Amino acid sequence: CLNDLPARAWRRMRSRMQIIFQDPHGSLNPRMSIRESLEEGLLNLGVSRKKRMERVRKILDDVGIPFAQAEWYPHEFSGGQKQRIVIARALSMRPKFLVLDEPVSNLDVSIQAGIINLLLDLKKEFNFTYVFISHNLDLIGYLSTRVGVLKAGRLVETGPTEEVLTNPRHPYTRELVENLPDLKILSMLAHADDSYSQYLLFVGSLLSRTDLDPHLRELIILRIAAKEEAEYQWVQHEGISKEIGIDEE
């Protein structure tokens, strides 16, 4: 139990756990530059200035913020950029466990999609475990490998995401998932391997749906763009090409 740890051991443990809050605007000190915010935790751990700068440069690059903007202040960034910076600050401590408390609910849909796909990519790179807290089961189905359902502060059901959301056992869970899209396809899309032919099959099936939630459509389109490195040469499916505006001439 964490509460039984000695003070010194608890201090070491805290550095391995980080949290990302719902409101990126209130998560950053307006009087500190981005560099100072990212260095604060590292200073407490006694990391040298040279290593601090190296880590700040690397982590900003990982979340898509130019290092040239490291001396900027929070008011100079958009909401989506601020959330990327908050994510960078958490990852600067190299955590093994990350709590995300409604991390995209205050952002526009298109920005949400970029942040969610960033989290998926960072999880693969850094191999950390996260707890994603959300009321949006579409996002839970897209992001998570396991899910726990809370009702009135009590855990009423838990298990693999696909199993819980496609075959719920608890009445409350069944009520929540009644109007969800095809979670099997969605889960495979998020966690598919690098086979483009397999990936195209899932994506083509999903984008062809006329009842697809616009939020999920945005997530999928951005995920396609994130997977392809060159000029989307692998995309031959006419419907997908149209969705992401590819010039096929």
Coordinates of N, CA and C in Angstrom, one line a residue:
C1 N 0.8 -1.2 0.0 CA 0.0 0.0 0.0 C 0.9 1.2 0.0
L2 N 0.6 2.2 -0.8 CA 1.4 3.4 -0.9 C 1.4 4.2 0.4
N3 N 0.3 4.2 1.1 CA 0.2 4.9 2.4 C 1.2 4.4 3.4
D4 N 1.7 3.2 3.3 CA 2.6 2.6 4.2 C 4.0 2.8 3.9
L5 N 4.3 3.4 2.8 CA 5.7 3.6 2.4 C 6.4 4.7 3.3
P6 N 7.7 4.5 3.6 CA 8.4 5.5 4.3 C 8.5 6.8 3.5
A7 N 8.8 7.9 4.1 CA 8.7 9.2 3.4 C 9.7 9.2 2.3
R8 N 10.9 8.7 2.5 CA 11.9 8.7 1.4 C 11.5 7.9 0.2
A9 N 11.0 6.7 0.5 CA 10.5 5.8 -0.6 C 9.3 6.4 -1.3
W10 N 8.4 7.1 -0.6 CA 7.3 7.7 -1.2 C 7.7 8.8 -2.1
R11 N 8.7 9.6 -1.7 CA 9.3 10.7 -2.6 C 9.8 10.1 -3.9
R12 N 10.5 9.0 -3.8 CA 11.0 8.4 -5.0 C 9.9 7.9 -5.9
M13 N 8.8 7.3 -5.3 CA 7.7 6.7 -6.0 C 6.9 7.8 -6.7
R14 N 6.8 9.0 -6.1 CA 6.0 10.1 -6.7 C 6.6 10.5 -8.0
S15 N 7.9 10.5 -8.1 CA 8.6 10.9 -9.4 C 8.2 10.0 -10.5
R16 N 7.7 8.7 -10.2 CA 7.4 7.8 -11.3 C 5.9 7.8 -11.6
M17 N 5.2 8.7 -10.9 CA 3.7 8.9 -11.2 C 3.4 10.4 -11.5
Q18 N 2.7 10.6 -12.6 CA 2.3 12.0 -13.0 C 0.9 12.0 -13.3
I19 N 0.3 13.3 -13.3 CA -1.1 13.4 -13.7 C -1.2 14.6 -14.7
I20 N -2.2 14.4 -15.6 CA -2.5 15.5 -16.5 C -4.0 15.9 -16.3
F21 N -4.2 17.1 -16.0 CA -5.5 17.6 -15.6 C -6.4 18.0 -16.7
Q22 N -7.6 18.2 -16.4 CA -8.6 18.6 -17.5 C -8.4 19.9 -18.1
D23 N -8.0 20.9 -17.3 CA -7.9 22.3 -17.8 C -6.4 22.7 -18.1
P24 N -6.0 22.7 -19.3 CA -4.6 23.0 -19.6 C -4.3 24.5 -19.2
H25 N -5.3 25.4 -19.2 CA -5.0 26.8 -18.9 C -4.7 27.0 -17.5
G26 N -5.3 26.2 -16.6 CA -5.0 26.3 -15.2 C -3.9 25.4 -14.7
S27 N -3.3 24.7 -15.6 CA -2.3 23.7 -15.2 C -0.9 24.3 -15.3
L28 N -0.7 25.4 -15.9 CA 0.6 26.0 -16.1 C 0.7 27.3 -15.4
N29 N 1.8 27.6 -14.7 CA 2.1 28.8 -14.0 C 2.3 29.9 -15.0
P30 N 1.4 31.0 -15.0 CA 1.5 32.0 -16.0 C 2.8 32.9 -15.9
R31 N 3.5 32.8 -14.8 CA 4.7 33.6 -14.5 C 6.0 32.8 -14.9
M32 N 5.8 31.5 -15.3 CA 6.9 30.7 -15.6 C 6.9 30.5 -17.1
S33 N 8.1 30.6 -17.8 CA 8.2 30.2 -19.2 C 8.0 28.7 -19.3
I34 N 7.8 28.2 -20.5 CA 7.6 26.8 -20.7 C 8.9 26.0 -20.3
R35 N 10.0 26.5 -20.6 CA 11.2 25.8 -20.1 C 11.3 25.7 -18.6
E36 N 10.9 26.8 -17.9 CA 11.0 26.7 -16.4 C 10.0 25.7 -15.9
S37 N 8.8 25.6 -16.5 CA 7.8 24.7 -16.1 C 8.3 23.3 -16.3
L38 N 8.9 23.0 -17.4 CA 9.4 21.6 -17.7 C 10.6 21.3 -16.8
E39 N 11.4 22.3 -16.4 CA 12.6 22.0 -15.6 C 12.3 21.9 -14.1
E40 N 11.1 22.3 -13.7 CA 10.9 22.4 -12.2 C 11.0 21.1 -11.5
G41 N 10.4 20.1 -12.1 CA 10.5 18.7 -11.4 C 11.9 18.2 -11.5
L42 N 12.6 18.4 -12.6 CA 13.9 18.0 -12.8 C 14.9 18.6 -11.8
L43 N 14.6 19.9 -11.5 CA 15.4 20.6 -10.5 C 15.3 20.0 -9.1
N44 N 14.1 19.6 -8.8 CA 13.8 18.9 -7.5 C 14.5 17.6 -7.4
L45 N 14.8 17.0 -8.5 CA 15.5 15.7 -8.5 C 17.0 15.9 -8.6
G46 N 17.5 17.1 -8.7 CA 18.9 17.4 -8.8 C 19.6 17.1 -10.1
V47 N 18.8 17.1 -11.2 CA 19.3 16.9 -12.5 C 20.1 18.1 -13.0
S48 N 21.3 17.8 -13.6 CA 22.2 18.9 -14.0 C 21.6 19.8 -15.0
R49 N 22.0 21.0 -15.2 CA 21.5 22.0 -16.2 C 21.6 21.4 -17.6
K50 N 22.7 20.8 -17.9 CA 22.9 20.3 -19.3 C 21.9 19.2 -19.6
K51 N 21.7 18.3 -18.6 CA 20.8 17.2 -18.8 C 19.4 17.7 -18.8
R52 N 19.1 18.7 -18.1 CA 17.7 19.3 -18.1 C 17.4 19.8 -19.4
M53 N 18.3 20.6 -20.0 CA 18.1 21.2 -21.3 C 17.9 20.1 -22.4
E54 N 18.7 19.1 -22.3 CA 18.6 18.0 -23.3 C 17.3 17.3 -23.2
R55 N 16.8 17.1 -22.0 CA 15.5 16.4 -21.8 C 14.4 17.3 -22.3
V56 N 14.5 18.6 -21.9 CA 13.4 19.6 -22.4 C 13.3 19.6 -23.9
R57 N 14.5 19.7 -24.5 CA 14.5 19.8 -26.0 C 13.9 18.5 -26.6
K58 N 14.2 17.4 -26.0 CA 13.7 16.1 -26.6 C 12.2 16.0 -26.4
I59 N 11.7 16.3 -25.2 CA 10.3 16.1 -24.9 C 9.4 17.1 -25.6
L60 N 9.9 18.3 -25.8 CA 9.2 19.3 -26.6 C 9.0 18.8 -28.1
D61 N 10.1 18.3 -28.6 CA 10.1 17.7 -29.9 C 9.1 16.5 -30.0
D62 N 9.0 15.7 -29.0 CA 8.1 14.6 -28.9 C 6.7 15.0 -29.0
V63 N 6.3 16.1 -28.4 CA 4.9 16.6 -28.4 C 4.6 17.6 -29.5
G64 N 5.6 17.9 -30.3 CA 5.3 18.8 -31.4 C 5.4 20.3 -31.1
I65 N 6.2 20.7 -30.1 CA 6.4 22.1 -29.8 C 7.8 22.4 -30.1
P66 N 8.1 23.4 -30.9 CA 9.4 23.8 -31.3 C 10.2 24.3 -30.1
F67 N 11.5 23.8 -30.0 CA 12.3 24.2 -28.8 C 12.6 25.7 -28.8
A68 N 12.5 26.4 -30.0 CA 12.6 27.8 -30.1 C 11.6 28.6 -29.3
Q69 N 10.5 27.9 -28.9 CA 9.4 28.5 -28.2 C 9.5 28.2 -26.7
A70 N 10.6 27.6 -26.3 CA 10.8 27.2 -24.9 C 10.7 28.3 -23.9
E71 N 11.1 29.5 -24.3 CA 11.1 30.7 -23.5 C 9.8 31.5 -23.5
W72 N 8.8 31.0 -24.3 CA 7.5 31.6 -24.3 C 6.7 31.3 -23.0
Y73 N 5.7 32.1 -22.8 CA 4.9 31.9 -21.6 C 3.5 31.3 -22.0
P74 N 2.8 30.8 -21.1 CA 1.5 30.0 -21.4 C 0.5 30.8 -22.3
H75 N 0.4 32.2 -22.0 CA -0.6 32.9 -22.7 C -0.3 33.1 -24.2
E76 N 0.9 32.7 -24.6 CA 1.3 32.8 -26.0 C 1.0 31.5 -26.8
F77 N 0.4 30.5 -26.2 CA 0.1 29.3 -26.8 C -1.5 29.1 -26.9
S78 N -1.9 28.3 -27.8 CA -3.3 27.9 -27.9 C -3.6 26.8 -26.9
G79 N -4.9 26.5 -26.7 CA -5.3 25.5 -25.8 C -4.7 24.1 -26.1
G80 N -4.7 23.7 -27.3 CA -4.2 22.5 -27.7 C -2.7 22.4 -27.4
Q81 N -2.0 23.5 -27.7 CA -0.5 23.6 -27.5 C -0.2 23.5 -26.0
K82 N -1.1 24.2 -25.2 CA -0.9 24.1 -23.7 C -1.0 22.7 -23.2
Q83 N -2.0 22.0 -23.8 CA -2.2 20.6 -23.3 C -1.0 19.7 -23.7
R84 N -0.4 20.0 -24.9 CA 0.8 19.3 -25.3 C 2.0 19.6 -24.3
I85 N 2.0 20.8 -23.9 CA 3.1 21.2 -23.0 C 2.9 20.6 -21.6
V86 N 1.6 20.5 -21.1 CA 1.3 19.8 -19.9 C 1.7 18.3 -20.0
I87 N 1.4 17.7 -21.1 CA 1.9 16.3 -21.3 C 3.4 16.2 -21.3
A88 N 4.1 17.2 -21.9 CA 5.5 17.2 -22.0 C 6.1 17.3 -20.5
R89 N 5.5 18.2 -19.7 CA 5.9 18.3 -18.4 C 5.8 17.0 -17.6
A90 N 4.7 16.3 -17.8 CA 4.5 15.0 -17.1 C 5.6 14.0 -17.5
L91 N 5.8 14.0 -18.8 CA 6.7 13.0 -19.4 C 8.2 13.3 -19.1
S92 N 8.5 14.6 -18.8 CA 9.8 15.0 -18.5 C 10.4 14.2 -17.3
M93 N 9.5 13.8 -16.4 CA 9.9 13.0 -15.2 C 10.1 11.5 -15.5
R94 N 9.8 11.1 -16.8 CA 9.9 9.7 -17.2 C 9.1 8.8 -16.3
P95 N 7.8 9.1 -16.2 CA 7.0 8.3 -15.3 C 6.7 6.9 -15.9
K96 N 6.3 6.0 -15.0 CA 5.9 4.7 -15.4 C 4.3 4.6 -15.4
F97 N 3.7 5.6 -14.7 CA 2.3 5.6 -14.5 C 1.7 7.0 -14.6
L98 N 0.8 7.1 -15.5 CA 0.2 8.4 -15.8 C -1.3 8.4 -15.7
V99 N -1.8 9.4 -14.9 CA -3.2 9.6 -14.8 C -3.7 10.7 -15.6
L100 N -4.7 10.5 -16.5 CA -5.2 11.5 -17.4 C -6.7 11.8 -17.0
D101 N -6.9 12.9 -16.4 CA -8.2 13.2 -15.8 C -9.0 14.1 -16.8
E102 N -9.8 13.5 -17.7 CA -10.6 14.2 -18.7 C -9.6 15.2 -19.5
P103 N -8.5 14.7 -20.0 CA -7.5 15.6 -20.6 C -7.9 16.4 -21.8
V104 N -9.0 16.0 -22.5 CA -9.3 16.7 -23.8 C -10.7 17.3 -23.7
S105 N -11.4 17.2 -22.6 CA -12.8 17.6 -22.6 C -13.0 19.1 -22.8
N106 N -12.0 19.9 -22.5 CA -12.1 21.3 -22.6 C -11.6 21.8 -24.0
L107 N -11.2 20.9 -24.9 CA -10.6 21.3 -26.2 C -11.6 21.1 -27.3
D108 N -11.4 21.8 -28.4 CA -12.3 21.6 -29.6 C -12.0 20.2 -30.1
V109 N -13.0 19.7 -30.9 CA -13.0 18.3 -31.4 C -11.7 18.0 -32.2
S110 N -11.4 18.9 -33.1 CA -10.2 18.6 -34.0 C -9.0 18.6 -33.2
I111 N -8.9 19.5 -32.1 CA -7.7 19.5 -31.2 C -7.7 18.2 -30.4
Q112 N -8.9 17.8 -29.9 CA -8.9 16.6 -29.1 C -8.3 15.4 -29.9
A113 N -8.7 15.3 -31.1 CA -8.2 14.2 -31.9 C -6.6 14.2 -32.0
G114 N -6.0 15.3 -32.2 CA -4.6 15.4 -32.2 C -4.0 15.0 -30.9
I115 N -4.6 15.4 -29.8 CA -4.0 15.1 -28.5 C -4.2 13.6 -28.2
I116 N -5.3 13.0 -28.5 CA -5.5 11.6 -28.3 C -4.5 10.7 -29.1
N117 N -4.3 11.1 -30.3 CA -3.4 10.3 -31.2 C -2.0 10.5 -30.7
L118 N -1.7 11.7 -30.2 CA -0.3 11.9 -29.6 C -0.1 11.0 -28.4
L119 N -1.2 10.9 -27.5 CA -1.0 10.0 -26.4 C -0.8 8.6 -26.7
L120 N -1.5 8.1 -27.8 CA -1.2 6.7 -28.3 C 0.2 6.6 -28.7
D121 N 0.7 7.5 -29.5 CA 2.1 7.4 -30.0 C 3.1 7.5 -28.9
L122 N 2.9 8.4 -27.9 CA 3.8 8.5 -26.8 C 3.8 7.2 -25.9
K123 N 2.6 6.6 -25.8 CA 2.6 5.4 -25.0 C 3.4 4.3 -25.6
K124 N 3.4 4.2 -26.9 CA 4.2 3.2 -27.6 C 5.7 3.5 -27.4
E125 N 6.1 4.8 -27.5 CA 7.5 5.2 -27.4 C 8.0 5.0 -26.0
F126 N 7.3 5.5 -25.0 CA 7.8 5.5 -23.6 C 7.4 4.3 -22.8
N127 N 6.4 3.5 -23.3 CA 6.0 2.3 -22.6 C 5.5 2.5 -21.2
F128 N 4.7 3.5 -21.0 CA 4.1 3.8 -19.7 C 2.7 3.3 -19.6
T129 N 2.2 3.2 -18.4 CA 0.8 2.8 -18.2 C 0.0 4.0 -17.9
Y130 N -1.2 4.1 -18.5 CA -2.0 5.3 -18.1 C -3.4 4.9 -17.7
V131 N -4.0 5.7 -16.8 CA -5.4 5.6 -16.4 C -6.1 6.8 -17.1
F132 N -7.0 6.5 -18.0 CA -7.7 7.6 -18.7 C -9.1 7.7 -18.2
I133 N -9.3 8.8 -17.5 CA -10.6 9.1 -16.8 C -11.5 9.9 -17.8
S134 N -12.7 9.4 -18.2 CA -13.5 10.1 -19.1 C -14.9 9.6 -19.0
H135 N -15.9 10.5 -19.4 CA -17.3 10.2 -19.6 C -17.6 9.8 -21.0
N136 N -16.6 9.9 -21.9 CA -16.8 9.6 -23.3 C -16.3 8.2 -23.6
L137 N -17.3 7.3 -23.8 CA -17.0 5.9 -24.0 C -16.4 5.7 -25.4
D138 N -16.7 6.6 -26.4 CA -16.1 6.5 -27.7 C -14.6 6.5 -27.5
L139 N -14.1 7.5 -26.7 CA -12.7 7.7 -26.5 C -12.1 6.5 -25.7
I140 N -12.9 6.0 -24.7 CA -12.4 4.8 -24.0 C -12.2 3.6 -24.9
G141 N -13.2 3.4 -25.8 CA -13.1 2.3 -26.7 C -11.9 2.5 -27.7
Y142 N -11.6 3.7 -28.0 CA -10.5 4.0 -29.0 C -9.1 3.8 -28.3
L143 N -9.0 4.2 -27.0 CA -7.8 4.4 -26.4 C -7.3 3.2 -25.5
S144 N -8.2 2.6 -24.9 CA -7.9 1.7 -23.8 C -7.9 0.2 -24.1
T145 N -7.0 -0.5 -23.4 CA -7.0 -2.0 -23.5 C -7.9 -2.6 -22.5
R146 N -8.0 -1.9 -21.3 CA -8.9 -2.4 -20.2 C -9.7 -1.2 -19.8
V147 N -10.9 -1.5 -19.2 CA -11.8 -0.5 -18.8 C -12.4 -0.8 -17.5
G148 N -12.6 0.2 -16.6 CA -13.4 0.0 -15.4 C -14.6 1.0 -15.4
V149 N -15.7 0.5 -15.0 CA -16.9 1.4 -15.0 C -17.3 1.7 -13.6
L150 N -17.4 3.0 -13.3 CA -17.7 3.5 -12.0 C -19.2 4.0 -12.0
K151 N -19.8 3.7 -10.9 CA -21.2 4.2 -10.7 C -21.3 4.7 -9.2
A152 N -21.6 6.0 -9.0 CA -21.6 6.5 -7.6 C -20.4 6.2 -6.9
G153 N -19.2 6.3 -7.5 CA -17.9 6.1 -6.9 C -17.5 4.7 -6.6
R154 N -18.3 3.7 -7.1 CA -18.0 2.3 -6.9 C -17.7 1.7 -8.2
L155 N -16.7 0.8 -8.3 CA -16.4 0.0 -9.5 C -17.4 -1.1 -9.7
V156 N -18.2 -1.0 -10.7 CA -19.2 -2.0 -10.9 C -18.9 -3.1 -12.0
E157 N -17.9 -2.7 -12.8 CA -17.5 -3.7 -13.8 C -16.1 -3.4 -14.3
T158 N -15.3 -4.4 -14.6 CA -14.0 -4.2 -15.2 C -13.6 -5.4 -16.1
G159 N -12.7 -5.1 -17.0 CA -12.2 -6.2 -17.9 C -11.6 -5.6 -19.2
P160 N -11.3 -6.4 -20.1 CA -10.8 -6.0 -21.4 C -11.8 -5.1 -22.1
T161 N -11.3 -4.0 -22.7 CA -12.3 -3.0 -23.2 C -13.3 -3.6 -24.2
E162 N -12.8 -4.3 -25.2 CA -13.7 -4.9 -26.1 C -14.8 -5.8 -25.5
E163 N -14.4 -6.6 -24.5 CA -15.3 -7.5 -23.8 C -16.3 -6.7 -23.0
V164 N -15.9 -5.7 -22.3 CA -16.8 -4.9 -21.4 C -17.8 -4.1 -22.3
L165 N -17.3 -3.5 -23.3 CA -18.2 -2.6 -24.1 C -19.0 -3.3 -25.2
T166 N -18.7 -4.5 -25.5 CA -19.5 -5.2 -26.5 C -20.3 -6.3 -25.8
N167 N -20.0 -6.7 -24.6 CA -20.8 -7.7 -23.9 C -20.8 -7.3 -22.5
P168 N -21.4 -6.2 -22.1 CA -21.5 -5.7 -20.7 C -22.4 -6.6 -19.9
R169 N -21.9 -6.8 -18.6 CA -22.7 -7.7 -17.7 C -23.5 -6.8 -16.8
H170 N -23.0 -5.7 -16.4 CA -23.8 -4.9 -15.4 C -24.8 -4.0 -16.1
P171 N -26.0 -3.9 -15.5 CA -27.1 -3.1 -16.2 C -26.7 -1.7 -16.4
Y172 N -25.8 -1.1 -15.6 CA -25.4 0.3 -15.8 C -24.5 0.4 -17.0
T173 N -23.6 -0.6 -17.1 CA -22.7 -0.6 -18.3 C -23.5 -0.8 -19.6
R174 N -24.5 -1.7 -19.6 CA -25.3 -1.9 -20.7 C -26.0 -0.6 -21.1
E175 N -26.5 0.1 -20.2 CA -27.2 1.4 -20.5 C -26.2 2.4 -21.1
L176 N -25.0 2.4 -20.7 CA -24.0 3.3 -21.2 C -23.6 3.0 -22.7
V177 N -23.6 1.8 -23.0 CA -23.0 1.4 -24.3 C -24.1 1.2 -25.4
E178 N -25.3 1.4 -25.1 CA -26.4 1.1 -26.1 C -26.2 1.8 -27.4
N179 N -25.7 3.0 -27.5 CA -25.6 3.7 -28.7 C -24.2 3.9 -29.2
L180 N -23.3 3.0 -28.7 CA -21.9 3.2 -29.2 C -21.7 2.5 -30.6
P181 N -20.7 3.0 -31.4 CA -20.4 2.4 -32.7 C -19.8 1.0 -32.6
D182 N -19.4 0.5 -33.7 CA -18.8 -0.8 -33.7 C -17.4 -0.8 -33.0
L183 N -17.4 -1.2 -31.7 CA -16.2 -1.0 -30.9 C -15.1 -2.0 -31.3
K184 N -15.5 -3.2 -31.9 CA -14.5 -4.1 -32.3 C -13.6 -3.5 -33.4
I185 N -14.2 -2.9 -34.4 CA -13.5 -2.3 -35.5 C -12.6 -1.2 -34.9
L186 N -13.3 -0.4 -34.0 CA -12.6 0.8 -33.5 C -11.4 0.4 -32.7
S187 N -11.5 -0.6 -31.9 CA -10.4 -1.1 -31.1 C -9.3 -1.6 -31.9
M188 N -9.6 -2.3 -33.0 CA -8.6 -2.9 -33.9 C -7.9 -1.8 -34.6
L189 N -8.6 -0.7 -34.9 CA -8.0 0.5 -35.6 C -7.0 1.1 -34.8
A190 N -7.3 1.3 -33.5 CA -6.4 2.0 -32.6 C -5.1 1.1 -32.3
H191 N -5.3 -0.2 -32.2 CA -4.2 -1.0 -31.7 C -3.7 -2.0 -32.8
A192 N -4.1 -1.7 -34.0 CA -3.6 -2.6 -35.1 C -2.1 -2.6 -35.3
D193 N -1.6 -3.6 -35.9 CA -0.2 -3.7 -36.2 C 0.2 -2.8 -37.4
D194 N 1.4 -2.9 -37.9 CA 1.8 -2.0 -38.9 C 1.5 -2.5 -40.3
S195 N 0.6 -3.5 -40.5 CA 0.2 -3.9 -41.8 C -0.7 -2.9 -42.4
Y196 N -0.3 -2.3 -43.5 CA -1.2 -1.3 -44.1 C -2.4 -1.9 -44.7
S197 N -2.3 -3.1 -45.3 CA -3.4 -3.7 -45.9 C -4.5 -4.0 -44.9
Q198 N -4.1 -4.5 -43.7 CA -5.0 -4.8 -42.7 C -5.6 -3.5 -42.2
Y199 N -4.8 -2.5 -42.0 CA -5.2 -1.2 -41.5 C -6.3 -0.6 -42.5
L200 N -6.0 -0.7 -43.8 CA -6.9 -0.1 -44.8 C -8.3 -0.8 -44.7
L201 N -8.3 -2.1 -44.4 CA -9.5 -2.8 -44.3 C -10.4 -2.3 -43.2
F202 N -9.8 -2.1 -42.0 CA -10.5 -1.6 -40.9 C -11.0 -0.1 -41.2
V203 N -10.1 0.7 -41.7 CA -10.4 2.1 -41.9 C -11.5 2.3 -42.9
G204 N -11.4 1.5 -44.0 CA -12.4 1.6 -45.1 C -13.7 1.2 -44.6
S205 N -13.8 0.2 -43.8 CA -15.1 -0.3 -43.3 C -15.7 0.8 -42.4
L206 N -14.9 1.4 -41.6 CA -15.4 2.4 -40.6 C -15.8 3.7 -41.3
L207 N -15.0 4.2 -42.2 CA -15.3 5.5 -42.9 C -16.5 5.4 -43.8
S208 N -16.8 4.2 -44.3 CA -18.0 4.0 -45.2 C -19.3 4.1 -44.4
R209 N -19.3 4.1 -43.1 CA -20.5 4.1 -42.3 C -21.1 5.5 -42.4
T210 N -22.3 5.7 -42.7 CA -23.0 7.0 -42.7 C -23.4 7.4 -41.4
D211 N -23.4 6.5 -40.4 CA -23.8 6.9 -39.0 C -22.6 7.1 -38.1
L212 N -21.4 7.2 -38.7 CA -20.2 7.4 -37.9 C -20.2 8.7 -37.2
D213 N -19.9 8.7 -35.9 CA -19.8 9.9 -35.1 C -18.8 10.9 -35.6
P214 N -19.1 12.2 -35.8 CA -18.1 13.1 -36.4 C -16.8 13.1 -35.6
H215 N -16.9 13.0 -34.3 CA -15.7 13.1 -33.4 C -14.8 11.9 -33.7
L216 N -15.4 10.7 -33.9 CA -14.6 9.5 -34.2 C -14.0 9.6 -35.6
R217 N -14.8 10.2 -36.6 CA -14.3 10.4 -37.9 C -13.0 11.2 -37.9
E218 N -13.1 12.3 -37.1 CA -11.9 13.1 -37.0 C -10.7 12.4 -36.4
L219 N -10.9 11.6 -35.4 CA -9.9 10.8 -34.8 C -9.2 9.8 -35.8
I220 N -10.1 9.2 -36.6 CA -9.6 8.2 -37.6 C -8.8 8.9 -38.7
I221 N -9.3 10.0 -39.2 CA -8.6 10.7 -40.3 C -7.2 11.1 -39.8
L222 N -7.2 11.7 -38.6 CA -5.9 12.1 -38.1 C -4.9 10.9 -37.8
R223 N -5.5 9.8 -37.5 CA -4.7 8.6 -37.2 C -4.1 8.1 -38.5
I224 N -4.9 8.2 -39.6 CA -4.4 7.8 -40.9 C -3.1 8.6 -41.2
A225 N -3.3 10.0 -41.1 CA -2.2 10.9 -41.4 C -1.0 10.6 -40.5
A226 N -1.2 10.2 -39.3 CA -0.1 10.0 -38.4 C 0.7 8.7 -38.7
K227 N 0.0 7.7 -39.3 CA 0.6 6.5 -39.6 C 1.5 6.5 -40.9
E228 N 1.1 7.4 -41.8 CA 1.8 7.4 -43.1 C 2.9 8.4 -43.1
E229 N 4.1 8.0 -43.5 CA 5.3 8.8 -43.4 C 5.5 9.7 -44.6
A230 N 5.3 9.1 -45.8 CA 5.7 9.8 -47.1 C 4.5 10.7 -47.5
E231 N 4.0 10.6 -48.7 CA 2.9 11.4 -49.2 C 1.7 10.5 -49.3
Y232 N 1.4 9.7 -48.3 CA 0.3 8.9 -48.2 C 0.2 7.9 -49.5
Q233 N 1.4 7.4 -49.9 CA 1.4 6.6 -51.1 C 0.7 5.3 -51.0
W234 N 0.5 4.8 -49.7 CA -0.1 3.6 -49.5 C -1.7 3.7 -49.6
V235 N -2.2 4.9 -49.6 CA -3.6 5.1 -49.6 C -4.1 5.1 -51.0
Q236 N -4.9 4.0 -51.3 CA -5.4 3.9 -52.7 C -6.9 3.9 -52.6
H237 N -7.5 3.7 -51.4 CA -8.9 3.7 -51.3 C -9.6 5.0 -51.6
E238 N -10.4 5.1 -52.6 CA -11.0 6.4 -53.1 C -11.7 7.1 -51.9
G239 N -12.5 6.4 -51.1 CA -13.2 7.1 -50.1 C -12.3 7.7 -49.1
I240 N -11.2 7.0 -48.7 CA -10.2 7.6 -47.7 C -9.5 8.7 -48.3
S241 N -9.1 8.6 -49.6 CA -8.4 9.7 -50.3 C -9.3 11.0 -50.2
K242 N -10.5 10.8 -50.5 CA -11.4 12.0 -50.5 C -11.5 12.6 -49.1
E243 N -11.6 11.7 -48.0 CA -11.8 12.1 -46.7 C -10.6 13.0 -46.2
I244 N -9.4 12.6 -46.6 CA -8.2 13.4 -46.1 C -7.6 14.3 -47.2
G245 N -8.3 14.5 -48.3 CA -8.0 15.5 -49.2 C -6.7 15.2 -50.0
I246 N -6.5 13.9 -50.3 CA -5.3 13.6 -51.1 C -5.4 13.8 -52.6
D247 N -4.4 14.4 -53.1 CA -4.4 14.7 -54.6 C -3.8 13.4 -55.3
E248 N -4.7 12.8 -56.1 CA -4.3 11.5 -56.7 C -3.8 11.6 -58.1
E249 N -3.5 12.8 -58.5 CA -3.1 13.0 -59.9 C -1.6 12.5 -60.1

